[in-house]
Amino acid sequence: MERNQIQYLGSLLRRRELSCRELTLMYLRAIEAENPALQALVHLTPDTALACADAVDRKIAAGEPLQPLEGIPMVLKDNISTRGLETTCCSKILSGYQPIYDATVWELLKAQNAVLLGKANMDEFAMGSSCETSCFGGAKNPHNPERVAGGSSGGTASAVGGGLAAYGLGSDTGGSIRQPASFCGIVGLKPTYGAVSRYGLIAYASSFDQIGPITTSVEDAALVYDAISVRDRRDATSRGQTAPTAATLDLDLRGLKIGVAEEYFTGIREDVRSAVLQALDVYRSLGATVTWFQMPALQYALPVYYILACAEASSNLGRYDGIRYGYQTPHYTGTHEMMCKTRSEGFGAEVKRRILLGTYVLSAGYYDAYYKKAQNLRGAIVSAFDEAFSHYDLLVAPTVPTTAFPLHFTQQDPVETYQTDVCTVPVNIAGLPGISLPCGTGTDGMPIGMQLIGAAFSEARLLGAAYQYERAAGDRVFQKSGLGVQL
């Protein structure tokens, strides 16, 4: 499998070495063969994909130039709205729901004739770290089906890592792009909050959510990011990107100042720590300086995230009442009973747990003690990152303290699972960009991810630094799953 899937497949199409229909059929056959085991995709869209492929072939036959993502098979996480195509957030409560509009990111990709193969599995309403809270069952890791693909964008990572799609879009609320990318040995970019429109993204926590690409290479991530980072008037928080990134990846790292916060390495498994330290040696060899420092505010990140995100979730998920759309309980005697039974039957255990936690911290008597204090601490974490970026160009950390969990691990102790988000949630709290890329293999043979963190709207520098590491490290850190389409 070529690392730069988008450019490689695009070159095959432009040289007419295969047609877009042929390429699409290859991916559809791979999905038919592998998806029953991986459970990466939950809603397939073969008719949509082939209709788009035929349109691309007509352009090629007419000698018209192709856009960067044109004709490339891809997937969308199941919380990204697609007009007329089922979008369920992998929750029973939205079973059968077909949006009447497209999310902005899908509008932008459709304008480039991106070939949509289907909607990808995810943790229910993006609440989870393993994809196992999905009402369809969790996506499996393409490197070992006895391990999880990660969450919440586990289906997208499984599909891309397993060769069932060239790339995909996920959403990241507390690490939901970067963590599954780390587990599946691929690249996941969480853009700056506001760089990519959230219009049409079904919300979990609106001040944290951000859509981003999951790809097999940094260069592919830059191409997708450039396509979707457009200012959108329908999202009041949208600003778009400050400059294109794909054309500026050849960054000179001499003199680049990298900061490493000691707090990110507390409780990290030894093989993960060793892999990240070796990656830092690569950066030193490329001319960057690496400095360790302390960032005490990071110790508050997990409680701040779970208080604020769950509070926002309890508000956002109030709209699912069985009246307007989605699942409705079949047996009830009145409106109140109908709403209670619909929500009890429609939501899974993890979603209920987070709604209850969010409702609790917003309730009278607890608002000041929890929610208000968490908001104040959020400001302290933002200030700590501002201070760090006054000294350093980038920060480096592990993406996750471990490699991919065994199946059903997260059902044993939800709190222990929450603690695995310790390295990813600070980025969402501060609204910063972060990227996970492979940096080695654990003692269990599973991929390890390294996280680069940049200042707000510094995606060009972030992607450039990631690209230079990827190029220097080479195939030593790039694992192929051996599944799916192998071109």
Coordinates of C-alpha atoms in Angstrom, one line a residue:
M1 CA 0.0 0.0 0.0
E2 CA 1.4 3.4 -1.0
R3 CA 1.7 5.8 1.9
N4 CA 0.3 8.8 0.0
Q5 CA -2.9 7.2 -1.1
I6 CA -4.7 10.3 -2.4
Q7 CA -1.8 11.4 -4.6
Y8 CA -1.0 7.9 -5.8
L9 CA -4.6 7.0 -6.7
G10 CA -5.1 10.5 -8.3
S11 CA -2.1 9.9 -10.5
L12 CA -3.5 6.5 -11.6
L13 CA -6.7 8.2 -12.6
R14 CA -5.0 11.1 -14.4
R15 CA -2.8 8.7 -16.4
R16 CA -5.8 6.6 -17.2
E17 CA -4.2 3.4 -15.8
L18 CA -7.6 2.6 -14.3
S19 CA -11.0 4.2 -14.4
C20 CA -12.7 5.7 -11.3
R21 CA -15.4 3.1 -11.6
E22 CA -12.8 0.3 -11.5
L23 CA -11.1 1.9 -8.5
T24 CA -14.4 2.3 -6.7
L25 CA -15.4 -1.3 -7.4
M26 CA -12.1 -2.5 -6.0
Y27 CA -12.9 -0.7 -2.7
L28 CA -16.5 -1.9 -2.7
R29 CA -15.3 -5.5 -3.1
A30 CA -12.7 -5.0 -0.3
I31 CA -15.5 -3.7 1.9
E32 CA -17.7 -6.7 1.1
A33 CA -14.8 -9.1 1.9
E34 CA -13.3 -7.4 5.0
N35 CA -16.0 -5.2 6.6
P36 CA -18.0 -8.1 8.2
A37 CA -15.0 -8.8 10.4
L38 CA -13.8 -5.2 10.9
Q39 CA -17.2 -3.6 11.3
A40 CA -15.6 -0.4 10.1
L41 CA -18.6 0.8 8.1
V42 CA -22.3 0.8 9.3
H43 CA -24.1 2.3 6.3
L44 CA -22.9 1.5 2.8
T45 CA -23.5 3.9 -0.2
P46 CA -22.5 1.9 -3.3
D47 CA -25.0 3.7 -5.6
T48 CA -23.8 7.1 -4.5
A49 CA -20.2 6.0 -5.0
L50 CA -20.6 4.6 -8.4
A51 CA -22.7 7.5 -9.7
C52 CA -19.9 9.9 -8.6
A53 CA -17.2 7.6 -10.1
D54 CA -19.0 7.6 -13.5
A55 CA -19.1 11.5 -13.3
V56 CA -15.4 11.5 -12.7
D57 CA -14.8 9.1 -15.6
R58 CA -16.7 11.4 -17.9
K59 CA -14.5 14.3 -16.9
I60 CA -11.4 12.3 -17.6
A61 CA -12.7 11.2 -21.0
A62 CA -13.4 14.8 -21.8
G63 CA -9.8 15.8 -20.9
E64 CA -10.9 18.0 -18.0
P65 CA -8.4 18.5 -15.1
L66 CA -9.2 16.7 -11.8
Q67 CA -9.2 18.5 -8.4
P68 CA -6.9 17.0 -5.7
L69 CA -9.6 14.8 -4.1
E70 CA -11.6 14.1 -7.2
G71 CA -12.5 10.4 -7.7
I72 CA -10.8 9.2 -4.5
P73 CA -12.9 6.7 -2.4
M74 CA -13.5 7.9 1.2
V75 CA -15.7 7.5 4.2
L76 CA -17.5 9.8 6.7
K77 CA -18.0 9.3 10.4
D78 CA -21.7 8.6 11.1
N79 CA -22.2 11.9 12.9
I80 CA -21.6 14.0 9.8
S81 CA -24.9 14.8 8.1
T82 CA -25.5 13.5 4.6
R83 CA -28.7 14.6 2.8
G84 CA -30.9 11.6 2.1
L85 CA -28.4 9.1 3.5
E86 CA -28.8 7.5 7.0
T87 CA -26.9 9.3 9.7
T88 CA -27.4 7.7 13.1
C89 CA -24.4 8.6 15.4
C90 CA -24.5 4.8 15.9
S91 CA -27.3 5.2 18.3
K92 CA -30.7 3.4 18.4
I93 CA -32.4 6.7 19.1
L94 CA -31.5 8.0 15.6
S95 CA -32.2 4.8 13.8
G96 CA -33.5 5.5 10.3
Y97 CA -32.8 9.2 10.5
Q98 CA -31.9 10.8 7.1
P99 CA -30.9 14.5 7.3
I100 CA -32.5 17.0 4.9
Y101 CA -29.2 18.8 4.4
D102 CA -25.5 18.2 4.0
A103 CA -22.8 19.1 6.5
T104 CA -20.5 21.8 5.1
V105 CA -17.5 19.5 5.0
W106 CA -19.5 17.0 2.9
E107 CA -20.7 19.8 0.6
L108 CA -17.1 20.8 0.0
L109 CA -15.9 17.3 -0.7
K110 CA -18.9 16.6 -3.0
A111 CA -17.9 19.7 -4.9
Q112 CA -14.6 17.9 -5.6
N113 CA -16.4 14.7 -6.6
A114 CA -15.2 12.7 -3.6
V115 CA -16.4 9.2 -3.8
L116 CA -18.4 8.3 -0.7
L117 CA -18.3 4.6 0.1
G118 CA -20.3 4.8 3.3
K119 CA -20.7 6.0 6.9
A120 CA -18.2 4.8 9.4
N121 CA -18.7 3.2 12.8
M122 CA -18.2 5.3 15.9
D123 CA -18.9 5.3 19.7
E124 CA -22.5 6.3 20.2
F125 CA -22.8 10.1 19.9
A126 CA -19.0 10.2 19.9
M127 CA -18.9 9.2 23.6
G128 CA -16.2 6.6 24.1
S129 CA -12.6 5.6 23.6
S130 CA -13.0 2.2 21.9
C131 CA -15.9 2.4 19.4
E132 CA -17.6 -0.3 21.5
T133 CA -20.5 1.9 22.7
S134 CA -21.8 1.8 19.1
C135 CA -25.3 0.2 18.8
F136 CA -23.8 -1.8 15.9
G137 CA -20.9 -3.2 17.9
G138 CA -17.4 -1.8 17.8
A139 CA -15.0 -1.5 14.9
K140 CA -12.0 -3.8 15.1
N141 CA -8.3 -2.9 14.7
P142 CA -7.0 -3.8 11.2
H143 CA -3.6 -4.9 12.7
N144 CA -5.2 -7.3 15.2
P145 CA -9.0 -7.9 15.3
E146 CA -8.7 -8.9 19.0
R147 CA -7.9 -5.2 19.7
V148 CA -10.2 -2.1 19.4
A149 CA -9.8 0.5 16.7
G150 CA -10.1 3.3 19.2
G151 CA -12.8 5.9 19.6
S152 CA -14.8 7.6 19.0
S153 CA -13.8 7.7 15.2
G154 CA -12.9 4.1 15.3
G155 CA -14.7 3.1 12.2
T156 CA -13.0 5.7 10.1
A157 CA -9.6 4.7 11.4
S158 CA -10.3 1.0 10.9
A159 CA -11.5 1.7 7.3
V160 CA -8.5 3.8 6.4
G161 CA -5.9 1.6 8.2
G162 CA -7.5 -1.5 6.8
G163 CA -7.5 -0.3 3.2
L164 CA -11.2 0.0 2.9
A165 CA -11.0 3.7 2.1
A166 CA -8.2 6.0 1.0
Y167 CA -9.1 8.6 3.7
G168 CA -11.9 9.6 5.9
L169 CA -13.3 12.4 8.1
G170 CA -13.7 12.0 11.8
S171 CA -14.6 14.3 14.7
D172 CA -12.5 15.1 17.7
T173 CA -14.0 16.2 21.0
G174 CA -11.4 14.9 23.4
G175 CA -9.1 12.9 21.2
S176 CA -11.5 11.1 18.9
I177 CA -9.4 11.5 15.8
R178 CA -5.9 11.3 17.2
Q179 CA -6.5 8.3 19.5
P180 CA -7.9 5.9 16.9
A181 CA -5.3 7.1 14.4
S182 CA -2.6 6.2 17.0
F183 CA -4.2 2.7 17.6
C184 CA -4.4 2.0 13.9
G185 CA -1.0 3.2 12.9
I186 CA -2.1 6.1 10.7
V187 CA -2.3 9.9 10.7
G188 CA -5.1 11.9 12.4
L189 CA -5.3 15.7 12.4
K190 CA -7.5 17.6 14.9
P191 CA -7.6 21.2 13.4
T192 CA -7.8 24.4 15.4
Y193 CA -11.3 25.0 16.8
G194 CA -13.0 27.1 14.1
A195 CA -10.7 26.1 11.2
V196 CA -13.3 23.6 9.9
S197 CA -17.0 24.3 10.0
R198 CA -19.1 22.3 12.4
Y199 CA -22.3 22.9 10.5
G200 CA -24.0 19.5 10.0
L201 CA -21.9 17.8 12.6
I202 CA -24.3 16.2 15.1
A203 CA -23.0 17.8 18.4
Y204 CA -21.6 16.1 21.4
A205 CA -19.9 19.1 23.1
S206 CA -20.1 22.2 20.9
S207 CA -17.2 24.1 22.4
F208 CA -14.9 21.1 21.9
D209 CA -16.0 19.3 18.7
Q210 CA -13.9 19.7 15.6
I211 CA -13.9 17.8 12.3
G212 CA -10.6 16.6 10.8
P213 CA -9.0 14.1 8.4
I214 CA -7.8 10.5 9.1
T215 CA -5.3 9.4 6.4
T216 CA -2.4 7.2 5.7
S217 CA 0.1 10.0 5.5
V218 CA 0.8 13.6 6.5
E219 CA 0.7 14.8 2.9
D220 CA -2.8 13.3 2.5
A221 CA -3.9 14.9 5.7
A222 CA -2.8 18.3 4.4
L223 CA -4.7 17.9 1.1
V224 CA -7.9 17.0 2.9
Y225 CA -7.5 19.8 5.5
D226 CA -7.0 22.3 2.7
A227 CA -10.2 21.2 1.1
I228 CA -12.4 21.4 4.2
S229 CA -10.9 24.4 6.1
V230 CA -13.2 27.1 4.6
R231 CA -15.0 29.8 6.4
D232 CA -18.7 29.1 6.7
R233 CA -21.3 31.7 7.6
R234 CA -23.6 29.0 8.9
D235 CA -21.2 28.3 11.8
A236 CA -20.6 31.3 14.0
T237 CA -17.4 29.9 15.3
S238 CA -15.9 29.2 11.8
R239 CA -12.9 31.2 10.6
G240 CA -11.4 28.9 8.1
Q241 CA -7.6 28.4 7.6
T242 CA -5.1 31.2 7.5
A243 CA -3.0 29.6 4.6
P244 CA -2.9 26.5 2.5
T245 CA -0.7 23.7 4.0
A246 CA -0.1 21.0 1.3
A247 CA 2.2 23.3 -0.7
T248 CA 4.4 24.2 2.3
L249 CA 5.2 20.9 3.8
D250 CA 9.0 21.1 3.0
L251 CA 9.7 22.9 6.3
D252 CA 13.3 23.5 7.4
L253 CA 13.4 22.3 11.0
R254 CA 16.8 23.9 11.8
G255 CA 16.2 26.1 14.8
L256 CA 12.7 24.8 15.4
K257 CA 12.0 24.9 19.2
I258 CA 10.2 21.8 20.5
G259 CA 8.9 21.8 24.1
V260 CA 8.1 18.6 26.0
A261 CA 5.9 18.9 29.1
E262 CA 6.9 16.4 31.8
E263 CA 3.3 16.0 32.8
Y264 CA 2.5 14.3 29.5
F265 CA 4.7 11.4 30.4
T266 CA 3.2 10.6 33.8
G267 CA 1.7 7.2 33.8
I268 CA 2.8 6.4 30.2
R269 CA 3.7 2.8 29.4
E270 CA 7.4 2.3 29.0
D271 CA 7.4 1.2 25.3
V272 CA 5.3 4.2 24.4
R273 CA 7.7 6.5 26.3
S274 CA 10.7 5.0 24.5
A275 CA 9.1 5.3 21.1
V276 CA 8.3 9.0 21.6
L277 CA 11.9 9.7 23.0
Q278 CA 13.3 8.0 19.8
A279 CA 11.1 10.3 17.7
L280 CA 12.6 13.3 19.6
D281 CA 16.0 12.1 18.6
V282 CA 14.9 12.2 15.0
Y283 CA 13.9 15.8 15.4
R284 CA 17.2 16.6 17.0
S285 CA 19.0 15.1 14.0
L286 CA 16.9 17.4 11.7
G287 CA 18.1 20.4 13.5
A288 CA 15.4 21.1 16.0
T289 CA 16.1 21.8 19.7
V290 CA 14.2 19.8 22.3
T291 CA 13.6 21.2 25.8
W292 CA 11.8 19.6 28.7
F293 CA 9.6 21.9 30.9
Q294 CA 6.8 21.7 33.4
M295 CA 3.2 22.6 32.8
P296 CA 1.3 22.0 36.1
A297 CA -2.1 23.1 34.7
L298 CA -2.3 19.8 32.7
Q299 CA -3.1 17.9 35.9
Y300 CA -6.6 19.5 35.8
A301 CA -7.3 18.7 32.1
L302 CA -9.2 15.4 32.6
P303 CA -11.7 16.6 35.3
V304 CA -12.2 19.9 33.4
Y305 CA -12.9 18.1 30.2
Y306 CA -15.4 15.6 31.6
I307 CA -17.3 18.2 33.6
L308 CA -17.6 20.6 30.7
A309 CA -18.1 18.2 27.9
C310 CA -20.7 16.2 29.8
A311 CA -22.5 19.4 30.7
E312 CA -22.7 20.4 27.1
A313 CA -23.8 16.9 26.1
S314 CA -26.7 17.0 28.6
S315 CA -27.9 20.1 26.8
N316 CA -27.3 19.0 23.3
L317 CA -28.9 15.6 23.6
G318 CA -32.1 17.1 25.1
R319 CA -33.4 17.3 21.5
Y320 CA -33.8 13.6 21.2
D321 CA -37.3 13.1 22.6
G322 CA -39.0 10.7 20.2
I323 CA -41.2 13.5 18.8
R324 CA -39.2 15.2 16.1
Y325 CA -37.1 12.5 14.5
G326 CA -35.5 9.1 15.2
Y327 CA -36.7 6.3 17.4
Q328 CA -39.9 6.5 19.4
T329 CA -41.0 3.9 22.0
P330 CA -43.9 1.9 20.7
H331 CA -45.8 1.6 24.0
Y332 CA -46.8 4.6 26.1
T333 CA -49.8 6.2 27.8
G334 CA -48.8 9.9 27.6
T335 CA -46.3 12.4 26.3
H336 CA -44.2 12.3 29.5
E337 CA -44.0 8.5 29.6
M338 CA -43.2 8.4 25.8
M339 CA -40.2 10.8 26.2
C340 CA -38.9 8.9 29.3
K341 CA -39.2 5.5 27.7
T342 CA -37.8 6.7 24.3
R343 CA -34.7 8.1 25.9
S344 CA -34.3 5.1 28.3
E345 CA -34.6 2.6 25.4
G346 CA -32.8 4.7 22.7
F347 CA -29.6 5.8 24.5
G348 CA -26.9 3.4 25.5
A349 CA -25.3 3.1 28.9
E350 CA -22.3 5.4 28.3
V351 CA -24.5 8.2 26.8
K352 CA -26.8 7.9 29.8
R353 CA -23.8 8.1 32.2
R354 CA -22.5 11.3 30.6
I355 CA -25.9 12.9 30.4
L356 CA -26.5 12.2 34.1
L357 CA -23.0 13.6 35.0
G358 CA -23.6 16.7 32.9
T359 CA -27.0 17.3 34.4
Y360 CA -25.6 16.9 37.9
V361 CA -22.8 19.4 37.5
L362 CA -25.3 22.0 36.1
S363 CA -27.9 21.5 38.8
A364 CA -28.7 24.0 41.5
G365 CA -26.2 23.7 44.4
Y366 CA -23.5 22.1 42.2
Y367 CA -23.1 24.6 39.4
D368 CA -20.6 26.8 41.3
A369 CA -18.7 23.8 42.8
Y370 CA -18.2 22.0 39.5
Y371 CA -19.2 23.7 36.2
K372 CA -18.1 27.3 37.1
K373 CA -14.8 26.1 38.7
A374 CA -14.1 23.9 35.6
Q375 CA -14.6 26.9 33.3
N376 CA -12.2 28.9 35.4
L377 CA -9.6 26.1 35.2
R378 CA -10.2 25.9 31.4
G379 CA -9.0 29.5 31.3
A380 CA -5.9 28.5 33.3
I381 CA -5.1 25.7 30.8
V382 CA -5.5 28.1 27.9
S383 CA -3.1 30.5 29.6
A384 CA -0.6 27.7 30.2
F385 CA -0.5 26.8 26.5
D386 CA -0.2 30.5 25.6
E387 CA 2.9 30.7 27.9
A388 CA 4.4 27.5 26.4
F389 CA 4.0 28.8 22.9
S390 CA 5.8 32.0 23.8
H391 CA 8.9 29.8 24.3
Y392 CA 8.4 26.9 21.9
D393 CA 7.2 26.5 18.3
L394 CA 5.6 23.1 18.9
L395 CA 5.0 20.7 21.7
V396 CA 5.5 16.9 21.5
A397 CA 3.7 14.3 23.6
P398 CA 2.5 10.7 23.4
T399 CA -1.0 10.5 21.7
V400 CA -2.2 7.7 24.1
P401 CA -0.5 6.2 27.2
T402 CA -0.9 2.7 25.7
T403 CA -1.4 0.8 22.5
A404 CA -4.8 -0.4 21.4
F405 CA -6.9 -1.9 24.2
P406 CA -8.1 -5.6 24.0
L407 CA -11.7 -6.0 23.1
H408 CA -14.2 -5.3 26.0
F409 CA -11.5 -3.7 28.1
T410 CA -13.4 -0.4 28.5
Q411 CA -16.5 -2.2 29.9
Q412 CA -14.5 -3.2 33.0
D413 CA -13.8 0.2 34.4
P414 CA -15.2 3.4 32.7
V415 CA -13.0 5.7 34.9
E416 CA -9.8 3.9 33.9
T417 CA -10.8 4.3 30.3
Y418 CA -11.4 8.0 30.8
Q419 CA -7.8 8.3 32.1
T420 CA -6.4 7.2 28.8
D421 CA -7.6 10.5 27.3
V422 CA -5.1 12.4 29.5
C423 CA -2.8 13.3 26.6
T424 CA -5.4 14.3 24.1
V425 CA -8.0 16.4 26.0
P426 CA -5.8 19.4 26.8
V427 CA -5.7 20.2 23.0
N428 CA -9.5 20.3 22.9
I429 CA -9.8 22.4 26.1
A430 CA -7.6 25.1 24.5
G431 CA -9.0 24.8 21.0
L432 CA -5.5 24.0 19.5
P433 CA -4.4 21.9 16.6
G434 CA -2.9 18.5 17.2
I435 CA -1.8 15.7 14.9
S436 CA -1.1 12.0 15.7
L437 CA 1.4 10.1 13.5
P438 CA 3.0 6.7 13.9
C439 CA 6.3 6.7 15.7
G440 CA 7.0 3.0 16.5
T441 CA 5.6 -0.3 17.6
G442 CA 4.9 -1.5 21.1
T443 CA 6.1 -4.7 22.8
D444 CA 2.7 -6.2 21.8
G445 CA 3.3 -5.5 18.1
M446 CA 0.7 -2.7 17.9
P447 CA 1.3 0.8 16.6
I448 CA 2.3 3.7 18.8
G449 CA 1.4 7.3 18.0
M450 CA 3.2 10.6 18.7
Q451 CA 1.3 13.8 19.1
L452 CA 2.5 17.2 17.8
I453 CA 0.6 20.2 19.2
G454 CA 0.7 23.7 17.8
A455 CA -0.5 27.2 18.6
A456 CA -3.9 28.2 17.2
F457 CA -4.1 28.2 13.4
S458 CA -0.5 27.0 13.1
E459 CA -1.5 24.0 10.9
A460 CA 1.1 24.8 8.2
R461 CA 4.0 24.5 10.7
L462 CA 2.4 21.5 12.5
L463 CA 1.9 19.6 9.3
G464 CA 5.3 20.6 8.0
A465 CA 7.1 19.3 11.1
A466 CA 5.0 16.1 11.0
Y467 CA 5.9 15.6 7.3
Q468 CA 9.6 16.0 7.9
Y469 CA 9.5 13.4 10.7
E470 CA 7.5 11.0 8.6
R471 CA 10.0 11.4 5.7
A472 CA 13.0 10.9 8.0
A473 CA 11.6 8.0 9.9
G474 CA 10.4 6.2 6.8
D475 CA 8.9 2.7 6.8
R476 CA 10.3 2.0 10.2
V477 CA 7.2 3.5 11.8
F478 CA 4.7 2.9 8.9
Q479 CA 2.8 -0.4 9.4
K480 CA 0.7 -2.0 6.7
S481 CA -2.3 -4.0 7.8
G482 CA -2.3 -6.3 4.8
L483 CA -6.1 -5.9 4.4
G484 CA -8.3 -4.2 1.8
V485 CA -7.2 -2.6 -1.4
Q486 CA -3.4 -3.0 -2.0
L487 CA -2.3 -1.0 -5.0

